[in-house]
mmCIF file of C-alpha atoms in Angstrom:
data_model
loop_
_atom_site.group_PDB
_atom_site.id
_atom_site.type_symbol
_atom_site.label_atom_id
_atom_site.label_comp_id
_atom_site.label_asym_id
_atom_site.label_seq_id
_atom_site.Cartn_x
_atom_site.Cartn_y
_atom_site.Cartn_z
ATOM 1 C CA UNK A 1 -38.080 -24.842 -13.335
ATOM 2 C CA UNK A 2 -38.832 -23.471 -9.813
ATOM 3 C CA UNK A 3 -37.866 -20.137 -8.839
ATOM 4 C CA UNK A 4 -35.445 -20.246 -5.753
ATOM 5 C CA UNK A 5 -34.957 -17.551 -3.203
ATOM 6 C CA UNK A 6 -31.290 -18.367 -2.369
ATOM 7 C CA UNK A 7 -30.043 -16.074 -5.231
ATOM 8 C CA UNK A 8 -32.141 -13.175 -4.242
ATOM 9 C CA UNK A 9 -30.930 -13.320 -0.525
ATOM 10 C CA UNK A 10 -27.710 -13.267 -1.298
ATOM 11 C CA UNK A 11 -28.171 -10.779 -3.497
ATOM 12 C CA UNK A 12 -30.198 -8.602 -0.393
ATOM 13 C CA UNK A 13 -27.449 -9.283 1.725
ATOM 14 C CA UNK A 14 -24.812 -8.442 -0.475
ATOM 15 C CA UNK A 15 -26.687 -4.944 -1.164
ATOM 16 C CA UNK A 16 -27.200 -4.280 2.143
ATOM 17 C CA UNK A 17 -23.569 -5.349 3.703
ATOM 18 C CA UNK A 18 -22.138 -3.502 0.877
ATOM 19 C CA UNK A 19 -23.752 -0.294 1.787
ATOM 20 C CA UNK A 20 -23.267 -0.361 5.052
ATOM 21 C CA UNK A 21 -19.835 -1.120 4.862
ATOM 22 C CA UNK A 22 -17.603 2.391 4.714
ATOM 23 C CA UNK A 23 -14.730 2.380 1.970
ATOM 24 C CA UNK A 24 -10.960 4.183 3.286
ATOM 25 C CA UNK A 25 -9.897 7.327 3.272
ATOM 26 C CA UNK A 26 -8.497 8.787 0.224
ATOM 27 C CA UNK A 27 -6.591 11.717 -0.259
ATOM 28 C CA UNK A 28 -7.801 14.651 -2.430
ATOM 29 C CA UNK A 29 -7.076 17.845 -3.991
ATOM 30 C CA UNK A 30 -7.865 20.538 -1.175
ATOM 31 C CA UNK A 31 -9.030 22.628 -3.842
ATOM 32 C CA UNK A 32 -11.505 20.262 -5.095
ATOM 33 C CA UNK A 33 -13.251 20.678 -1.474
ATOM 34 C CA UNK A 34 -16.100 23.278 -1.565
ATOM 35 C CA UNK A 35 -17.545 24.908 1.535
ATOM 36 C CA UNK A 36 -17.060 27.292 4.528
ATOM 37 C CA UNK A 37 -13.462 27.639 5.730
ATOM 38 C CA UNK A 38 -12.750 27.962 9.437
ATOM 39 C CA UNK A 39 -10.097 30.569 8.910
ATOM 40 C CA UNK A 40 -9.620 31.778 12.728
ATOM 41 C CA UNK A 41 -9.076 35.325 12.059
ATOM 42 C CA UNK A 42 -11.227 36.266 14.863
ATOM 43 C CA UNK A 43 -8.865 34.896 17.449
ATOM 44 C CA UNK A 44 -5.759 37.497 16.328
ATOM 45 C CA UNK A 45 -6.457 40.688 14.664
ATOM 46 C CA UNK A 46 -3.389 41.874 13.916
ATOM 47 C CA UNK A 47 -0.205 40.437 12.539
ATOM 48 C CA UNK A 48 1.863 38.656 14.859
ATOM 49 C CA UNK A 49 -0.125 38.613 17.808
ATOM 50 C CA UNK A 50 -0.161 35.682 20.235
ATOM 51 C CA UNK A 51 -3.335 34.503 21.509
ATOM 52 C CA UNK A 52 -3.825 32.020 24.772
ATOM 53 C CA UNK A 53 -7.387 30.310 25.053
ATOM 54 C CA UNK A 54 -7.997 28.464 27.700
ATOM 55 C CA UNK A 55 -11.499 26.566 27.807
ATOM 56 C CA UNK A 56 -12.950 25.107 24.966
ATOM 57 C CA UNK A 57 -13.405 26.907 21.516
ATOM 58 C CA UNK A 58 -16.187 27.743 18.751
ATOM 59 C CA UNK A 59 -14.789 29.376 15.314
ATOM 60 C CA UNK A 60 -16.622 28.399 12.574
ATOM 61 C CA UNK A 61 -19.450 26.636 13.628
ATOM 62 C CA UNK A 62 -17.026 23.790 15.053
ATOM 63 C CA UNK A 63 -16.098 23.254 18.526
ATOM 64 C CA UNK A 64 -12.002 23.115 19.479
ATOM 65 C CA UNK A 65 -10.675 21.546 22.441
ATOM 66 C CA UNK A 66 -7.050 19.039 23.603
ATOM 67 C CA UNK A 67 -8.776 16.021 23.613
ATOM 68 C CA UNK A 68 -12.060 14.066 23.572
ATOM 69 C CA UNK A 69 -13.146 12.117 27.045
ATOM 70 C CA UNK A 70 -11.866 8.702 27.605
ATOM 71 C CA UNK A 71 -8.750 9.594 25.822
ATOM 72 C CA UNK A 72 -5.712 9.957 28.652
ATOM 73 C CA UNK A 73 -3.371 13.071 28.174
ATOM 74 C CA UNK A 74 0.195 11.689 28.451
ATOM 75 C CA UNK A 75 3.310 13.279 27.555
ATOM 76 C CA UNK A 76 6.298 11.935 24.596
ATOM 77 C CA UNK A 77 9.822 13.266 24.352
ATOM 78 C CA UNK A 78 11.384 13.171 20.961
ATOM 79 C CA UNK A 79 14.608 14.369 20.233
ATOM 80 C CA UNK A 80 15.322 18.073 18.669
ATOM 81 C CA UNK A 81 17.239 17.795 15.431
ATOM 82 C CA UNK A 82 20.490 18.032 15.584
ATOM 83 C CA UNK A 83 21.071 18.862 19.238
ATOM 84 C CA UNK A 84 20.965 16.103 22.682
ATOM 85 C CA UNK A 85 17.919 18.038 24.028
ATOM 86 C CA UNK A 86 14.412 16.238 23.962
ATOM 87 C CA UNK A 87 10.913 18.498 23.195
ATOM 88 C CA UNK A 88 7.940 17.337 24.824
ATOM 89 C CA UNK A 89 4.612 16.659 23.143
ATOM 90 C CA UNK A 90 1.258 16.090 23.893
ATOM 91 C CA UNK A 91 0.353 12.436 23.543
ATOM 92 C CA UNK A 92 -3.188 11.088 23.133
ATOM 93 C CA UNK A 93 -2.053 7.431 22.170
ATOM 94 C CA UNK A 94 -3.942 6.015 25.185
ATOM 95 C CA UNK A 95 -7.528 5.701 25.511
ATOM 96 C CA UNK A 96 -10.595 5.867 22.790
ATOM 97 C CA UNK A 97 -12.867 8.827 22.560
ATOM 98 C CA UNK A 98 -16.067 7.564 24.400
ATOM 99 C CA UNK A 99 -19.196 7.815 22.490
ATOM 100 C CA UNK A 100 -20.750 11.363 21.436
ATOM 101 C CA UNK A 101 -17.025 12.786 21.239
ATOM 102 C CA UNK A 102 -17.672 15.242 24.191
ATOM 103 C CA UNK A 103 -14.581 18.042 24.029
ATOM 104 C CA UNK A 104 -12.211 18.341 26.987
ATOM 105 C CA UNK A 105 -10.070 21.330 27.533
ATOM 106 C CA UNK A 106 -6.471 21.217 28.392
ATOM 107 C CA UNK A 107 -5.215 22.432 31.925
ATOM 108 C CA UNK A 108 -5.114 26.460 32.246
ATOM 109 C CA UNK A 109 -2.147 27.617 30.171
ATOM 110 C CA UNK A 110 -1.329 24.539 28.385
ATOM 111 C CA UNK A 111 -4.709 24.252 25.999
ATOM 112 C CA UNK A 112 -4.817 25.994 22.699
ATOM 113 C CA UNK A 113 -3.747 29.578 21.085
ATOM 114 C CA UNK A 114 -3.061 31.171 17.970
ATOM 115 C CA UNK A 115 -0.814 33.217 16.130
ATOM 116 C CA UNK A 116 -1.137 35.522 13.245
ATOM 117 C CA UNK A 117 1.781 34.976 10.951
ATOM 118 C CA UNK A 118 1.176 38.292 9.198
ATOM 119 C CA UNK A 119 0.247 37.283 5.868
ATOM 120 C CA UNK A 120 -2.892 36.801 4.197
ATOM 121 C CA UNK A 121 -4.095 33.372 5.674
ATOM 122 C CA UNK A 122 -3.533 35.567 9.188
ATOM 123 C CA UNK A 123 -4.637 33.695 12.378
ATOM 124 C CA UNK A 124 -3.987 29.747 12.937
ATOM 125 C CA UNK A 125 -4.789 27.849 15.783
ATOM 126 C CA UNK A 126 -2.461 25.177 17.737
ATOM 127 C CA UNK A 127 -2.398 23.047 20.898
ATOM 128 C CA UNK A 128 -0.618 24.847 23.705
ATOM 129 C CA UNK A 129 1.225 21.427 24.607
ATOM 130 C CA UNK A 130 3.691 20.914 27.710
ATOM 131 C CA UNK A 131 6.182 23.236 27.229
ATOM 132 C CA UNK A 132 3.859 25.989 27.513
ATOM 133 C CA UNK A 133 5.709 29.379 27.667
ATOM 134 C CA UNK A 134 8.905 27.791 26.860
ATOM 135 C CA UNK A 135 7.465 26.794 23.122
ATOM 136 C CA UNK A 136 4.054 26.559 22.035
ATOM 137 C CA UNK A 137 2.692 24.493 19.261
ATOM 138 C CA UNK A 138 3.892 20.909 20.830
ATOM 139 C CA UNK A 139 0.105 20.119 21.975
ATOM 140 C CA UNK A 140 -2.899 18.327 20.728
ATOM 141 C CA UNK A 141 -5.833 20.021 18.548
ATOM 142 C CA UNK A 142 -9.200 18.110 18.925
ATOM 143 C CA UNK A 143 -12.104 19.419 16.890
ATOM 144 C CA UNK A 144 -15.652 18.002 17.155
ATOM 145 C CA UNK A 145 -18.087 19.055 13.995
ATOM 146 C CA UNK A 146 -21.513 20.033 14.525
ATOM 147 C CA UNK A 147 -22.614 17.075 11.749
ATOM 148 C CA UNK A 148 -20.415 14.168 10.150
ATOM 149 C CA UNK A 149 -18.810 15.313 7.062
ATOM 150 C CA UNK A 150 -17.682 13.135 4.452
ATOM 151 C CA UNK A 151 -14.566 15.146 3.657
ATOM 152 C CA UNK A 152 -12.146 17.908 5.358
ATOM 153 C CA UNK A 153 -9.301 19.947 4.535
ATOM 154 C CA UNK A 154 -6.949 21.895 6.157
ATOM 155 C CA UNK A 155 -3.514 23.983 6.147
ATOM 156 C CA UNK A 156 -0.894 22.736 8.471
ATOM 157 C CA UNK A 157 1.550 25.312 8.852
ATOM 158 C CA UNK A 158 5.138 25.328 10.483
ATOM 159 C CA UNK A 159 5.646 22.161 9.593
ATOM 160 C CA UNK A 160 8.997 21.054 8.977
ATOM 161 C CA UNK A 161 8.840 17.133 8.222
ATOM 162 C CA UNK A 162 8.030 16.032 11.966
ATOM 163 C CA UNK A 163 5.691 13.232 12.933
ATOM 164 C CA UNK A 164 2.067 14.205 12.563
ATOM 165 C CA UNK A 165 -0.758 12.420 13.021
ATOM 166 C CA UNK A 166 -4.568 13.403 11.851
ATOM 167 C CA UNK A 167 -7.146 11.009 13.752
ATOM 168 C CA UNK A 168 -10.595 10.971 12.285
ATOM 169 C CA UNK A 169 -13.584 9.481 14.835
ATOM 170 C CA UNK A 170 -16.813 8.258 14.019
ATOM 171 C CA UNK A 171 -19.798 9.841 16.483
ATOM 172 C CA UNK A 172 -19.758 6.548 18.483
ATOM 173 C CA UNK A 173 -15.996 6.941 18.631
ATOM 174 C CA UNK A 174 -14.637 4.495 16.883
ATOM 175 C CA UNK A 175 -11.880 5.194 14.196
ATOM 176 C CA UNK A 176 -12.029 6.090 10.968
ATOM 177 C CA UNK A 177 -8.721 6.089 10.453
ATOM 178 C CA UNK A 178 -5.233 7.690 11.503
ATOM 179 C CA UNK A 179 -3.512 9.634 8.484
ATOM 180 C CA UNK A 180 0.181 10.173 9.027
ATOM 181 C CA UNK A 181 1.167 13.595 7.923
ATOM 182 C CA UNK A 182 4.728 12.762 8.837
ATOM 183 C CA UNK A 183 7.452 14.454 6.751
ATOM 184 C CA UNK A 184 5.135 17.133 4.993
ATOM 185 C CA UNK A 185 5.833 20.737 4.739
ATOM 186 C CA UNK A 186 3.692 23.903 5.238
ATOM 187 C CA UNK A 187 0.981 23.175 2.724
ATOM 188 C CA UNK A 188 -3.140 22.656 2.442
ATOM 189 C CA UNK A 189 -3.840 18.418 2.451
ATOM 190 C CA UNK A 190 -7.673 17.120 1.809
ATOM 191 C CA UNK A 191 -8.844 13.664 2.771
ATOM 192 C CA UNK A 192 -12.076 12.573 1.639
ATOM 193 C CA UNK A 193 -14.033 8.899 2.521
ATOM 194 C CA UNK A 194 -14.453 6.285 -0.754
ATOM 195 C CA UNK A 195 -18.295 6.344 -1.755
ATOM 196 C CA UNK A 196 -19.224 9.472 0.436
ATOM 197 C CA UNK A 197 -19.594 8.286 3.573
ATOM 198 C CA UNK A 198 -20.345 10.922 5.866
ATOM 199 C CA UNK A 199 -18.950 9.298 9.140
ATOM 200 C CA UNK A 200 -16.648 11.862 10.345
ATOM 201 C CA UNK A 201 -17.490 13.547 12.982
ATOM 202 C CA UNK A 202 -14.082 15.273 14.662
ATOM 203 C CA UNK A 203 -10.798 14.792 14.133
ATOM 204 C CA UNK A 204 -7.720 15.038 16.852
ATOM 205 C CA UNK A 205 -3.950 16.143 15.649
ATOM 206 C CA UNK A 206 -0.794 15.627 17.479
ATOM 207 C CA UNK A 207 2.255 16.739 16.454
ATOM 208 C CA UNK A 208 6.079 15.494 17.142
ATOM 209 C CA UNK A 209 7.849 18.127 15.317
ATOM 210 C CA UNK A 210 10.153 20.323 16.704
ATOM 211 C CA UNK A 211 10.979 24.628 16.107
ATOM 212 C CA UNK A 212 7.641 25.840 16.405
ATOM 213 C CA UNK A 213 5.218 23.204 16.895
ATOM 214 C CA UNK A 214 2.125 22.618 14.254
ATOM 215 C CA UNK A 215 -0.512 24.887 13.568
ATOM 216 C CA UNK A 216 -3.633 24.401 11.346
ATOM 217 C CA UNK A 217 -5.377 26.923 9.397
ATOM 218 C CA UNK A 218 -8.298 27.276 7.057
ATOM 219 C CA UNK A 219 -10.464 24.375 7.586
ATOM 220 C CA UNK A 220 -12.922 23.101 5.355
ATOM 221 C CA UNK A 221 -15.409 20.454 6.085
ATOM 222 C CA UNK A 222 -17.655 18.837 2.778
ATOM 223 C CA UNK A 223 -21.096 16.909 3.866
ATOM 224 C CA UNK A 224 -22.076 14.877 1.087
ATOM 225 C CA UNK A 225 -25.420 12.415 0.700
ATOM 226 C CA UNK A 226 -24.711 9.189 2.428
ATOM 227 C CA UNK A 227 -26.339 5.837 1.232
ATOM 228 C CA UNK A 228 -27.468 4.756 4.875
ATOM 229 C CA UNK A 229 -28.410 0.777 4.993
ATOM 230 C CA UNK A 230 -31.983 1.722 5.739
ATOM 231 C CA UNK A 231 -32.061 3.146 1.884
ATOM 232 C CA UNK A 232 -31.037 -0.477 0.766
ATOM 233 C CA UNK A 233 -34.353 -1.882 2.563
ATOM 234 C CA UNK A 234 -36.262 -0.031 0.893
ATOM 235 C CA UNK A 235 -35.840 -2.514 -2.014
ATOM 236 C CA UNK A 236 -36.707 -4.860 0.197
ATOM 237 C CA UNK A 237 -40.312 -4.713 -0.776
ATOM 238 C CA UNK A 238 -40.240 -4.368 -4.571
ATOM 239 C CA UNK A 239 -37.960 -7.727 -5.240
ATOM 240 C CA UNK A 240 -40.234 -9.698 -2.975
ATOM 241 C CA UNK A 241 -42.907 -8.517 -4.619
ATOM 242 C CA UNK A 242 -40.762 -9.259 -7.791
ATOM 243 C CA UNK A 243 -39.411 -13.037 -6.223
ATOM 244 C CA UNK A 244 -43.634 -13.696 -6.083
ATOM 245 C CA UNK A 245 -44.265 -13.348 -9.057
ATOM 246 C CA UNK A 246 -41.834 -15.332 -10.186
ATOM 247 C CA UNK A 247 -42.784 -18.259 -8.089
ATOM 248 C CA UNK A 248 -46.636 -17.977 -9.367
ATOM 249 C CA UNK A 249 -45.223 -17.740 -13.247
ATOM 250 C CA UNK A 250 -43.686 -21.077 -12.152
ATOM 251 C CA UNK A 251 -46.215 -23.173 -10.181
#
């Protein structure tokens, strides 16, 4: 019986789709995340300070900003509960992040700040939003990494069960995906990608929920080895080397 190829192909291409393809997102146990935490205690030294930054940020190694280029800053209204009035949000719903997920800065005033909540997680940082000086917290939080990470945590915190959305881009920036944090309370989430894959290279957060905004708070980041497609051609050699020998056994 003759040896055929077609097997082994498929088997090749199977190997090497398979590793290039990225699984979802999953969530995890924040706790199970090791590595540095971006805490923000730099940016408000002592309890209940109020800090305003305007121009982009570095804490932690990673770079803060409002939004990435080639997304378009728009405003939502959503109504505050129990009362007619309407809070306005930042809105980052139109556009995609262009590729290499270079930071922009919101306008003076309306960017980012923090606040120490005087107790021992301190500082957080949040998006400045459109209601600036009338009520902070209502604005978008971009962060860009200084590598892809696999997996991140953080601490949202006065949350109280509004619509939140964590978008996590790709370098080229594409999506990896948008987790809803809608409905969760003050408390530390995790999300890590299926097999490792180490395509996440910034994140941006917008926030619906009304009171006082969203902040975030001790972030940790998690790089983890990443089978890249190129590893999977390196096994190109050996099981052609393999499907000749076959073929000689069988002349």
């Amino acid at each position: 019986m003759k040896f055929r190829l077609r097997p082994l192909a498929a088997l090749l291409l199977g190997l090497i789709a398979g590793t290039a393809q990225a699984g979802a997102t999953d969530e995890v146990a924040y706790a199970s995340l090791g590595g540095a935490t971006v805490s923000f205690t730099e940016l408000a030294a002592n309890a209940f300070d109020s800090v305003l930054i305007d121009g982009l940020l570095s804490s932690g190694g990673v770079q803060f900003g409002e939004r990435f280029a080639g997304q378009e800053l728009a405003v939502a209204k959503a109504p505050r509960p129990g009362e007619v009035a309407q809070d306005w949000f930042d809105d980052l719903s139109f556009g995609s992040p262009t590729a290499g997920l270079a930071l922009l800065a919101g306008a003076a005033g309306a960017n980012l700040g923090a606040y120490h909540y005087g107790d021992a997680d301190g500082a957080a940082l949040f998006g400045m939003g459109p209601l600036a000086g009338a009520a902070d917290g209502f604005g978008a939080i971009s962060a860009r990494f200084a590598s892809p990470v696999s997996a991140l945590g953080l601490q949202l915190r006065d949350a109280d069960g509004g619509a939140v959305t964590l978008s996590l881009f790709r370098a080229d920036g594409s999506l990896v995906e948008a987790v809803d944090l809608g409905g969760r309370s003050d408390g530390r989430y995790a999300f890590a990608r299926t097999g490792g894959a180490a395509d996440i290279a910034g994140f941006t957060l917008t926030n619906r929920d009304s009171y006082y905004g969203v902040s975030i708070d001790n972030l940790v980041l998690v790089a983890a080895p990443v089978p890249e497609p190129a590893s999977a051609l390196l096994l190109v050699p050996g099981l052609l080397a393999v499907a000749a020998m076959a073929r000689r056994r069988n002349r």
